[in-house]
XYZ file of C-alpha atoms in Angstrom:
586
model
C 14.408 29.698 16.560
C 16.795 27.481 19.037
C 19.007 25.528 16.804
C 19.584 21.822 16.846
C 21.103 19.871 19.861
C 24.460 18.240 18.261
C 26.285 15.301 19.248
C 29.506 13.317 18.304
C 28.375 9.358 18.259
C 29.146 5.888 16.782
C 26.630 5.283 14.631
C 25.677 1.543 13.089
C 23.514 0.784 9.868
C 21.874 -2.318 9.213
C 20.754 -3.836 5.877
C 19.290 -7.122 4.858
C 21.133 -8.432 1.784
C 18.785 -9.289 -1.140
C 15.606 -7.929 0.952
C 13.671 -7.072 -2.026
C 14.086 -10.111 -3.936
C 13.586 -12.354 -0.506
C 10.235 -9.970 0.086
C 9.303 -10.910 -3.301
C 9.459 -14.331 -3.039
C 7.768 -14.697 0.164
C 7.076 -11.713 1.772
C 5.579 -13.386 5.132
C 8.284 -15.580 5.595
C 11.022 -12.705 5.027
C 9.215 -10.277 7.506
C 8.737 -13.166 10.272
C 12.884 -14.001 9.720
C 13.737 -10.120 10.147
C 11.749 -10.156 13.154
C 13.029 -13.058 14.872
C 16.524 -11.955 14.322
C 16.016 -8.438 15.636
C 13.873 -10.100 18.722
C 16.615 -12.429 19.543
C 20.195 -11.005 18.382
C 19.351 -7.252 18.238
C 17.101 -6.230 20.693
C 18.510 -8.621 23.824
C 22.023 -7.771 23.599
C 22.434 -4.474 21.850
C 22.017 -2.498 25.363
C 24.646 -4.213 26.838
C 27.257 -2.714 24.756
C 25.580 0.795 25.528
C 23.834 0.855 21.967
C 20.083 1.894 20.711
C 17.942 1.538 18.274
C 16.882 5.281 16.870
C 15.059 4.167 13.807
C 13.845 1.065 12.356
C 13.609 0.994 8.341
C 11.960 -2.454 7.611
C 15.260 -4.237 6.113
C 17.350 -2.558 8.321
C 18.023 -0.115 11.502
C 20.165 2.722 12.527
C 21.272 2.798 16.155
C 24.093 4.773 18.408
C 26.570 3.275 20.789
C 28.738 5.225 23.912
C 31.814 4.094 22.767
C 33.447 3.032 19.214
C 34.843 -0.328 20.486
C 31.624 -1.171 22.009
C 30.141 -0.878 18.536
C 32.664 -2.482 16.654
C 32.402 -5.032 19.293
C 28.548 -5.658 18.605
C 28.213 -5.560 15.138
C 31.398 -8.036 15.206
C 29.857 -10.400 17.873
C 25.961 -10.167 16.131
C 27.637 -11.414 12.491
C 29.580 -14.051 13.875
C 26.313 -15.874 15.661
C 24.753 -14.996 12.646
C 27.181 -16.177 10.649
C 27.304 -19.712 12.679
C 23.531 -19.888 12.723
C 23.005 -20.056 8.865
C 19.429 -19.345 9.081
C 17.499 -20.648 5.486
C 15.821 -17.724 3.476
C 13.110 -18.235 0.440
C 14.426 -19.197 -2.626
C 17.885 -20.682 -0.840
C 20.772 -19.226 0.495
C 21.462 -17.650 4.465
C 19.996 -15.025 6.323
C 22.721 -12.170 6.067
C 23.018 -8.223 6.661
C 25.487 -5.720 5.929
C 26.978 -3.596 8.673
C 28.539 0.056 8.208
C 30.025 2.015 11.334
C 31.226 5.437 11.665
C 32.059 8.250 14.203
C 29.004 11.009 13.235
C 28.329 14.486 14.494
C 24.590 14.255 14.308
C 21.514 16.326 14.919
C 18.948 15.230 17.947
C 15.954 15.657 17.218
C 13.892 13.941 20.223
C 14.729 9.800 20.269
C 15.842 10.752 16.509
C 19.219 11.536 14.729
C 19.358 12.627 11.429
C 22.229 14.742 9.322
C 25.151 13.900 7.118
C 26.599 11.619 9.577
C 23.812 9.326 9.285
C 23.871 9.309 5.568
C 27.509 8.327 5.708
C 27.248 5.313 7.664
C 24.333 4.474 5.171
C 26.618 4.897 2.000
C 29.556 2.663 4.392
C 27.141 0.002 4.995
C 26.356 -0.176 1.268
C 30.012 -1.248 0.696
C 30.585 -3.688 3.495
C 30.532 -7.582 2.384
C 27.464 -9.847 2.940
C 27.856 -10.993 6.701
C 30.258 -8.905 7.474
C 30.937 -4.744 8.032
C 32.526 -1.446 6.840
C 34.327 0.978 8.705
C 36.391 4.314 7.679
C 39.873 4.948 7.867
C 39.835 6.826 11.257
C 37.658 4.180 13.199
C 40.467 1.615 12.178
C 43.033 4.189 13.429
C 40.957 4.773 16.519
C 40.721 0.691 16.937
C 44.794 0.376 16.706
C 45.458 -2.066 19.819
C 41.975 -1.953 21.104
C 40.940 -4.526 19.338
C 41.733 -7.985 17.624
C 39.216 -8.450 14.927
C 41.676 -8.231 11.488
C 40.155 -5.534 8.659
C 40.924 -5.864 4.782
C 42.150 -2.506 3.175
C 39.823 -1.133 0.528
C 41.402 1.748 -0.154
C 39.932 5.312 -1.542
C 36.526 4.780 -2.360
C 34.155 6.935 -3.845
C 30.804 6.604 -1.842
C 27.299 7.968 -3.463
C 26.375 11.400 -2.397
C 29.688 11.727 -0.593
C 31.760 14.731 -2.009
C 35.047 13.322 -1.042
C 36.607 9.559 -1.417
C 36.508 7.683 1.778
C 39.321 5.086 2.854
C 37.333 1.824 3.754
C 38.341 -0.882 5.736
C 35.904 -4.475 5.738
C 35.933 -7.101 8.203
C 33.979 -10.749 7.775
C 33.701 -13.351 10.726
C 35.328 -16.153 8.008
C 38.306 -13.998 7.094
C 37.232 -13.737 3.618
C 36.462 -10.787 2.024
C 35.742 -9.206 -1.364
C 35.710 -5.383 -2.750
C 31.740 -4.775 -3.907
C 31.631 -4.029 -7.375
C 31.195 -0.659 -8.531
C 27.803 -0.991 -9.679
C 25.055 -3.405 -8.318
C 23.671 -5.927 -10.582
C 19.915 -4.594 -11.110
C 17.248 -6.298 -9.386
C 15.002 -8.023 -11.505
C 11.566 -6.601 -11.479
C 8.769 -7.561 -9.498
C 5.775 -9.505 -11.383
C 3.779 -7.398 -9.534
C 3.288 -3.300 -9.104
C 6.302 -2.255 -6.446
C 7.340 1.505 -5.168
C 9.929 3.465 -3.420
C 9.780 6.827 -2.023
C 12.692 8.742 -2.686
C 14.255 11.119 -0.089
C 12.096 14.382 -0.448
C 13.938 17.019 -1.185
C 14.689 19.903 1.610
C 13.567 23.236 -0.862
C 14.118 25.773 2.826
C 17.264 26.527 1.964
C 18.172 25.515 5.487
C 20.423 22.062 5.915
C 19.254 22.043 9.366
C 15.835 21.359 7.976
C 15.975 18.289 6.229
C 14.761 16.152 8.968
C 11.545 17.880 8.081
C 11.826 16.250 4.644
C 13.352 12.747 5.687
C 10.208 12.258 8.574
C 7.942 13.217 5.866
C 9.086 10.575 3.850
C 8.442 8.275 6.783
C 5.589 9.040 7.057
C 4.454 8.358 3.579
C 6.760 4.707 3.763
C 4.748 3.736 6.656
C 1.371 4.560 5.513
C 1.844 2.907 2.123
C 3.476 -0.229 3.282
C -0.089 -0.939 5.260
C -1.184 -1.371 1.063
C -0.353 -5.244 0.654
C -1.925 -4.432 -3.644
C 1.785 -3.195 -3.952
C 5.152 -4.114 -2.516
C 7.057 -0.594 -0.631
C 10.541 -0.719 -0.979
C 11.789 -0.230 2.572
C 13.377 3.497 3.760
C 17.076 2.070 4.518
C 17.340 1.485 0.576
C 15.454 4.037 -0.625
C 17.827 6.459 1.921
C 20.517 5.668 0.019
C 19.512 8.177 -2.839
C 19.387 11.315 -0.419
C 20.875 14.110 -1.927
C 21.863 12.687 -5.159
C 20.829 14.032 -8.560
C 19.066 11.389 -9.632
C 17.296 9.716 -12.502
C 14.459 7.995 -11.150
C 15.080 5.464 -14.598
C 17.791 4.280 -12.707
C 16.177 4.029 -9.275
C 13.735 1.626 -10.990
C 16.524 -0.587 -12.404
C 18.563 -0.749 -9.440
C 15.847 -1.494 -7.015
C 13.215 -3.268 -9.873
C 10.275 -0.999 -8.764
C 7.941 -0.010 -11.311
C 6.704 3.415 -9.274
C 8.404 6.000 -7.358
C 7.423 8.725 -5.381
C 9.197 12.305 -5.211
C 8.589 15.144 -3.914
C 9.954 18.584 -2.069
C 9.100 20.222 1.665
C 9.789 23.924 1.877
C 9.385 25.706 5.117
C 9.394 29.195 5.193
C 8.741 30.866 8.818
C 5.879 28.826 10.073
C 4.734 27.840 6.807
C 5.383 24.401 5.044
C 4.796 23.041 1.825
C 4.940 19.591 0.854
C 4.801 18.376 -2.520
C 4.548 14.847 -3.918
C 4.548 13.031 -7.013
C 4.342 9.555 -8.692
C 6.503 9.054 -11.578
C 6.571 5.343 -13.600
C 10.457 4.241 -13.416
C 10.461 2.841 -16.991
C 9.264 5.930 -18.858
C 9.760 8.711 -16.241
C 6.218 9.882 -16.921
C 4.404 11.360 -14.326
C 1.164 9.892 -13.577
C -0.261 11.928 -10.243
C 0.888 14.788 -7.765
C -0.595 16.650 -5.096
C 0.580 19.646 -2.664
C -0.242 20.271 0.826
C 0.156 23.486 2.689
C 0.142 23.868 6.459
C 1.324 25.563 9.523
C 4.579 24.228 11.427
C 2.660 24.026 14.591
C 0.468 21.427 13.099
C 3.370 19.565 11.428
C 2.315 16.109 12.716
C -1.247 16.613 11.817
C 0.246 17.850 8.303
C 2.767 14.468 7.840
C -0.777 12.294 8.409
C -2.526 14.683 6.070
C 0.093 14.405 3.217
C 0.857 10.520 3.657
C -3.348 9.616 3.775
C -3.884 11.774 0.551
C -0.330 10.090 -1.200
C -1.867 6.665 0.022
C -5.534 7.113 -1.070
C -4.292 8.813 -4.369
C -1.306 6.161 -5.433
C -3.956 3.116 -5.186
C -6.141 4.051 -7.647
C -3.541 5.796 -9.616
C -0.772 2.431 -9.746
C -4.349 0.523 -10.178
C -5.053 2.241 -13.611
C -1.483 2.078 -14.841
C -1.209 -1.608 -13.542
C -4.477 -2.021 -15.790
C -2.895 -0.482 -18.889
C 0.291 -2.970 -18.738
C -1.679 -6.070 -18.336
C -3.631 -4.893 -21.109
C -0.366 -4.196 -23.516
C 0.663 -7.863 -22.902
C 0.436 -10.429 -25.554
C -2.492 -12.757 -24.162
C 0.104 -16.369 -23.853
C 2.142 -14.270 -21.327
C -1.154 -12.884 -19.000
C 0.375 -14.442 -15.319
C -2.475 -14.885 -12.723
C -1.970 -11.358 -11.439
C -2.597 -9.828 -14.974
C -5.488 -11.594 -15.610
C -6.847 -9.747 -12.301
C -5.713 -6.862 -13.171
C -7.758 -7.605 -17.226
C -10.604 -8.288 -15.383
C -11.002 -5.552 -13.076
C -11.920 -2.338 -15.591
C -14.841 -4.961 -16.590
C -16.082 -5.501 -13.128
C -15.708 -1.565 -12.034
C -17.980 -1.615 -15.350
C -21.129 -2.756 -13.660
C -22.905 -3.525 -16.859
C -24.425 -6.643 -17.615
C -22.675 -7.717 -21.218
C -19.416 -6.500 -19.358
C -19.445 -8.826 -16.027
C -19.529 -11.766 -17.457
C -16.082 -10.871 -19.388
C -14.604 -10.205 -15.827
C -15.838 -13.903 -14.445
C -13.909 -15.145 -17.086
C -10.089 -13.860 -16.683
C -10.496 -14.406 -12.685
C -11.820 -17.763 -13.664
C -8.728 -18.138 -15.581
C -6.429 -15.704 -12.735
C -7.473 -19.058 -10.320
C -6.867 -22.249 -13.022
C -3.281 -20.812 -12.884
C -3.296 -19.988 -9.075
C -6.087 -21.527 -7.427
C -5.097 -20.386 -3.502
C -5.374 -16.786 -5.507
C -7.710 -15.137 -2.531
C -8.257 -11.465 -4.305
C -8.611 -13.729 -7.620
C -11.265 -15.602 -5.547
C -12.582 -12.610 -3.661
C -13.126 -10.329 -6.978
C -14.809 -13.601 -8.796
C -17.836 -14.303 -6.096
C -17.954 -10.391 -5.825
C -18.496 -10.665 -9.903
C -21.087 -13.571 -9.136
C -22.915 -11.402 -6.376
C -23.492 -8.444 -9.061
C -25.233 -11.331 -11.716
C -27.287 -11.663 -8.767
C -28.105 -7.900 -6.816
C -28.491 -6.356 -10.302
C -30.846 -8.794 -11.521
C -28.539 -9.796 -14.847
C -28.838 -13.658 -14.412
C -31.814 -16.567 -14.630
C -30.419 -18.749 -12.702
C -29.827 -17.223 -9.383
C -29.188 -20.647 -7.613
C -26.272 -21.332 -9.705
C -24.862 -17.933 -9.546
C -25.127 -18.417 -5.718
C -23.722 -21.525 -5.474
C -20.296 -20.817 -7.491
C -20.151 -17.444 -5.396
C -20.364 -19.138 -2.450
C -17.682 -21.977 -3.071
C -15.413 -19.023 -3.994
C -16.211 -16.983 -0.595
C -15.166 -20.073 0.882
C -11.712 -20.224 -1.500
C -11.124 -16.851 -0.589
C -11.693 -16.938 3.114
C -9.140 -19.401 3.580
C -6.516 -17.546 1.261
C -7.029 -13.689 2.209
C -5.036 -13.420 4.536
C -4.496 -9.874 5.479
C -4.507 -7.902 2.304
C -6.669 -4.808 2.963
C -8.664 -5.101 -0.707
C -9.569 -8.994 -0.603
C -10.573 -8.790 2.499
C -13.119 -5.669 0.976
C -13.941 -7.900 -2.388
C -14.788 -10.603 0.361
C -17.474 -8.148 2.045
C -18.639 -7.178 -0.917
C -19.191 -10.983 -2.367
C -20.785 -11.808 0.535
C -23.363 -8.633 0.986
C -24.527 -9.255 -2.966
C -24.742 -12.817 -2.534
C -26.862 -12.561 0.627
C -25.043 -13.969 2.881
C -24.078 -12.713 6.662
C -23.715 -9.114 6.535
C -22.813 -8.289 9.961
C -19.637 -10.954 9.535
C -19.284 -8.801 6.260
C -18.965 -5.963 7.892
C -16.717 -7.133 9.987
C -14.441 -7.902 7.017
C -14.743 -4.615 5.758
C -13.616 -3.241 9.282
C -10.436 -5.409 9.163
C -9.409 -4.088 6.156
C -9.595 -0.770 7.432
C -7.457 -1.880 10.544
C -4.854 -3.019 8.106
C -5.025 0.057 5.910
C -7.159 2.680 7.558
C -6.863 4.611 3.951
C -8.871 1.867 2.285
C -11.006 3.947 0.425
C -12.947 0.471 -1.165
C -12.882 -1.126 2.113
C -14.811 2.861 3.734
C -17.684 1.952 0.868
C -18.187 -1.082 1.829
C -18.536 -0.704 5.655
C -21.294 2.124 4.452
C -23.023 -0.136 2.750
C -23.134 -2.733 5.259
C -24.351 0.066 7.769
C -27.236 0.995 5.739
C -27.901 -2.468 5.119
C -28.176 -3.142 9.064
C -30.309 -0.092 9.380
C -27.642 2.704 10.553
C -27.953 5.035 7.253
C -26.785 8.101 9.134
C -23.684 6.233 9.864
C -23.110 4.477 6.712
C -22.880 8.271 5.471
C -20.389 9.330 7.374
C -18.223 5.903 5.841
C -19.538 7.026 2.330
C -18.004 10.715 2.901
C -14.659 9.490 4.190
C -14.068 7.138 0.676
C -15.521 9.976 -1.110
C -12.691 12.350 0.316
C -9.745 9.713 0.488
C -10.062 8.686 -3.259
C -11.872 11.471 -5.127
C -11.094 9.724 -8.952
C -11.455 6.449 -7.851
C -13.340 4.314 -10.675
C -16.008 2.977 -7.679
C -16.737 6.718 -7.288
C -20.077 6.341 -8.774
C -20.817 3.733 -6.207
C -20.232 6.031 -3.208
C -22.360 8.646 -4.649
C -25.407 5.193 -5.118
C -24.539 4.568 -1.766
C -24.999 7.615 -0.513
C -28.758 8.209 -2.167
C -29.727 4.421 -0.466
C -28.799 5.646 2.847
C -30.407 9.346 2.368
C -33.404 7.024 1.184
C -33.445 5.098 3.980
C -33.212 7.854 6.759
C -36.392 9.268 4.639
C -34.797 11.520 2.204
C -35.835 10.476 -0.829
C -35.644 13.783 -2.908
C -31.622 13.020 -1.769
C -31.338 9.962 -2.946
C -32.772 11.002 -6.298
C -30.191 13.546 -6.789
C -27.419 11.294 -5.957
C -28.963 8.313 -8.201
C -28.651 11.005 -11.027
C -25.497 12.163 -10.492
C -24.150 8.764 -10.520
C -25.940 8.274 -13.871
C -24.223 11.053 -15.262
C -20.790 10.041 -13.937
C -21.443 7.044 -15.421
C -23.076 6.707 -18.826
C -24.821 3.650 -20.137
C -25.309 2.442 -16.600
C -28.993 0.823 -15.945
C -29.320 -0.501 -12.499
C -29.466 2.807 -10.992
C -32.659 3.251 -12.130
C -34.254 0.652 -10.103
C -32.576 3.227 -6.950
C -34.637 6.154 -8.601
C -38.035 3.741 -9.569
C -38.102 3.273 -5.837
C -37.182 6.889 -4.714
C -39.547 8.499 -7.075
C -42.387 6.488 -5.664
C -41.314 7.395 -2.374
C -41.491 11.042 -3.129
C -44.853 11.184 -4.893
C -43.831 11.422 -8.679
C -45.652 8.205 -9.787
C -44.967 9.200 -13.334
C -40.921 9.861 -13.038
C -40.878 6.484 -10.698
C -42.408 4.100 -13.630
C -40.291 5.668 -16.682
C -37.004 4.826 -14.591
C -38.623 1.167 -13.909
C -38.838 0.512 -17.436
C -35.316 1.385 -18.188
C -34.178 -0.201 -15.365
C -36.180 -3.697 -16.803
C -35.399 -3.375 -20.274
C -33.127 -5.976 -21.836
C -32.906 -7.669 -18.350
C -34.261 -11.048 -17.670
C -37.720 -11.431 -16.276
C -38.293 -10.877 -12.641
C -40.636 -10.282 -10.704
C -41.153 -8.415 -7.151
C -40.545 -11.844 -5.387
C -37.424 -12.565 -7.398
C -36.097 -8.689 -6.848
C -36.836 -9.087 -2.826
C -34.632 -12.535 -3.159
C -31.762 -10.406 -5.133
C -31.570 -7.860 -2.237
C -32.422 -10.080 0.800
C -29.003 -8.348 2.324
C -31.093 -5.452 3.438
C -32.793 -5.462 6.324
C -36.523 -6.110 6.393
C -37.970 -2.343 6.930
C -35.255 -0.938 4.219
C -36.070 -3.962 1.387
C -40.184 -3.443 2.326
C -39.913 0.141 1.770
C -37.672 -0.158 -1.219
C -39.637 -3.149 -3.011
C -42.821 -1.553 -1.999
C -41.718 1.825 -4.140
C -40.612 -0.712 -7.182
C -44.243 -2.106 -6.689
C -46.008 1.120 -6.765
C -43.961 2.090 -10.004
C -45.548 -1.294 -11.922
C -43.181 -4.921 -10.732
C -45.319 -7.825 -10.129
């Protein structure tokens, strides 16, 4: 195997100060400032100092220069505009970023660098003052009459995951300049779910390797910041915990995440194995982990592999945990977002007594924050299941309310992935425009193309528009990205409406069953198998299921059913009325 190019470089790192606790305030406004200020002071004038970006880390960057004066040059230059500028941030205060430099040997790995070089000018950055930057004892030796700009003396300092104490030297554009304290203040904790993933850990016994490891995590970072349900702590903090014996406790305190995701990548001749897991900071208990094997030749394949199945797996997973806390707190403390998360198990209940419960917390999730748009969302979806299921008499009101709350929640959305799949859902129930449902549904999966509610709902808009052979293909792919979702059942209902409307019926029965069984005490189903019955000739099976289907419900009759479902389209609610007819509805 050809080893490694290496290379001797000056290497800068880049970190937004407070970027959690900005992101958490206003995450929009915090990712719009980091972008203007790379735009404007990074990207236009880095290259004229011979520098480039190699990696980009969300609150920060890692780049390489030709020359150490050049870099020292830059980073000096880019604080002091910033510095003058004062840019505003949410919640008060000025836009600053820490700078560490040092001289690394490094490994190239295409456009990429990676090794303990890298790592150190991580751990220098981590020391140098707000505004200004870090450098090591030999870069200020190197800089002796080559430059003007006056450093303070730190002396030794011991650096995380660093064997050996480093002598540090910190320059600010004002001239004032303090030593950082030995531990950071912990953040305080998000008020809703956050996650970091941790620097895998290189199990191939080779140190060569561990760029394997550190672009799996990448990987996994990228995919899972697509997931606006949760806030992803960015890679340049969680890289500061490579190599370090850690306890993830601590991790959770020091960057106030609630979730954290570890794992290993052993290679072995062309083998690799990749292992991840999802641990809750506060306890350390472990609530989900999977392992991937692969070939090396289909590494890339294998990184999109492992950081879809992570992705698909942590939603549902951080959902039901996120589900348990809310439901631990004392009910004067709920906050809008626990409310939500009260009232989804009740909605994912799709019973009749049970909906009603869920209408209530989002009702109260939106008196506390009524621009709430997944508060909004969830409630008309809630509205359009007393509707579609037939658990309401008075489908004009239910419509009405479910309608002023699609139009709440289409103004407040935004671009979070499972609102935007609550919308499509509130508006299919309700009746309203599928296609423009659909095309919700397909936005979502833009935004997080490991959606797995957001692939249910575009198959049930398909089969609703008359494509069932398509709509299977989206039922299949939520199916396989989130195999113990709670919404499983659905796919599976889903599925037997579209094998029942391609003319499988004796499908559709199956799947209507095995639904049932996933999901006991469930009774709507069994107006799917009154209709598929009568479709396939077993008259007797057809009107059993219709009278547990109608039992306890309100009255209805075949022209109030065909108004509950006027979201299909007209062949596909003819055929499937017509088979509720034949088993007995008037």
């Amino acid at each position: 195997m050809a080893q490694p190019d290496r290379k001797l470089v000056p290497i800068v790192s880049l970190d937004v100060v407070n970027y959690s606790r900005l992101a958490e305030i206003n995450e929009r406004q915090t990712l719009r400032l980091v972008q203007r200020v790379y735009d404007r002071l990074v990207a236009r004038s880095i290259g004229r100092y011979g520098g480039k970006v190699f990696k980009t880390m969300g609150d920060g960057l890692l780049a390489e220069f030709q020359s150490v004066v050049a870099a020292i040059e830059w980073v000096a230059d880019m604080q002091t505009e910033l510095n003058e500028r004062r840019l505003k941030v949410p919640g008060g205060g000025i836009f600053q970023v820490r700078a560490g430099v040092v001289l690394a040997d490094v490994l190239v790995a295409g456009d990429d660098l990676y090794g303990s070089g890298v790592n150190l000018a991580v751990r220098v950055q981590a020391i140098a003052p707000a505004g200004g930057m870090a450098i090591t004892k030999w870069m200020f030796q190197y800089l002796d009459g080559r430059s003007d700009l006056q450093f303070t003396d730190l002396g030794s300092t011991d650096l995380k995951n660093v064997s050996k104490s480093v002598r540090i030297y910190i320059w600010h554009p004002d001239g004032v300049v303090q030593k950082q304290a030995a531990e950071p203040l912990p953040i305080a904790p998000s008020s809703r779910p956050s996650v970091v993933v941790l620097p895998f850990d290189n199990m191939s016994g080779e140190a060569d390797q561990s760029y394997f490891a550190d672009a799996v995590v990448e990987e996994i970072t990228a995919t899972l910041s697509r997931i606006r349900d949760f806030f992803v702590i960015a890679r340049n903090s969680a890289f500061s915990y490579k190599g370090r014996a850690i306890d993830v406790r601590q991790v959770g305190r020091e960057l106030g995440v609630r979730y954290a995701v570890e794992g290993s990548v052993r290679r072995v001749g062309e083998r690799v194995r990749i292992t991840a897991q999802l641990v809750e900071a506060e306890t350390a208990n472990h609530i989900w982990s999977t392992r991937v094997d692969g070939a090396v030749s289909d590494l890339f394949d294998l990184q999109d592999r492992v950081a879809a199945e992570v992705a698909s797996a942590l939603h549902p997973s951080i959902r039901r945990a996120e589900v348990e806390r809310a439901r631990s707190k004392r009910p004067e403390t709920l906050a809008a977002y626990d409310l939500v998360m009260r009232a989804l198990p009740h909605l994912w209940a799709h019973r009749m007594a049970e909906n009603p419960q869920a209408i209530s917390y989002l009702t109260k999730a939106l008196a506390l924050e009524p621009t709430y748009g997944l508060a909004a969302a969830l409630c008309a979806w809630a509205h359009g299941q007393q509707v579609a299921y037939n658990w309401t008499t008075d489908v004009g009101a239910e419509r009405r309310e479910g309608e002023r709350l699609i139009e709440i929640s289409t103004m407040t959305v935004g671009d979070e992935p499972t609102a935007l799949a609550a919308l499509a859902s509130a508006m299919m129930l309700l009746g309203g425009d599928v296609p423009h449902a659909a095309m919700l549904a397909e936005k979502a999966l833009q935004l997080d193309p490991n959606h797995a509610w957001a692939w249910m709902r575009r198959g049930y808009g398909l089969v609703y528009i008359g494509r069932p052979e398509d709509g299977l293909e989206a039922f299949e792919k939520s199916a396989r990205l989130s195999p113990l979702d709670p919404f499983a059942f659905n796919v599976h209902l889903g599925m037997g409406l579209a094998h029942f409307a391609a003319g499988r019926p004796d499908r559709g029965i199956e799947l209507a069953r095995q639904a049932l069984a996933e999901r006991p005490g469930l009774t709507w189903p069994y107006r799917d198998l009154a209709a598929y019955y009568s479709a396939a000739g077993r008259p007797e099976q057809a009107k059993d299921a219709l009278e547990k289907f109608v039992y306890l419900r309100p009255a209805m009759t075949a022209a109030s059913l065909r108004d509950g479902l006027r979201f299909m389209e007209p062949a596909l609610l003819d055929r499937y009325v017509g088979g509720l007819e034949q088993a007995g509805l008037r």
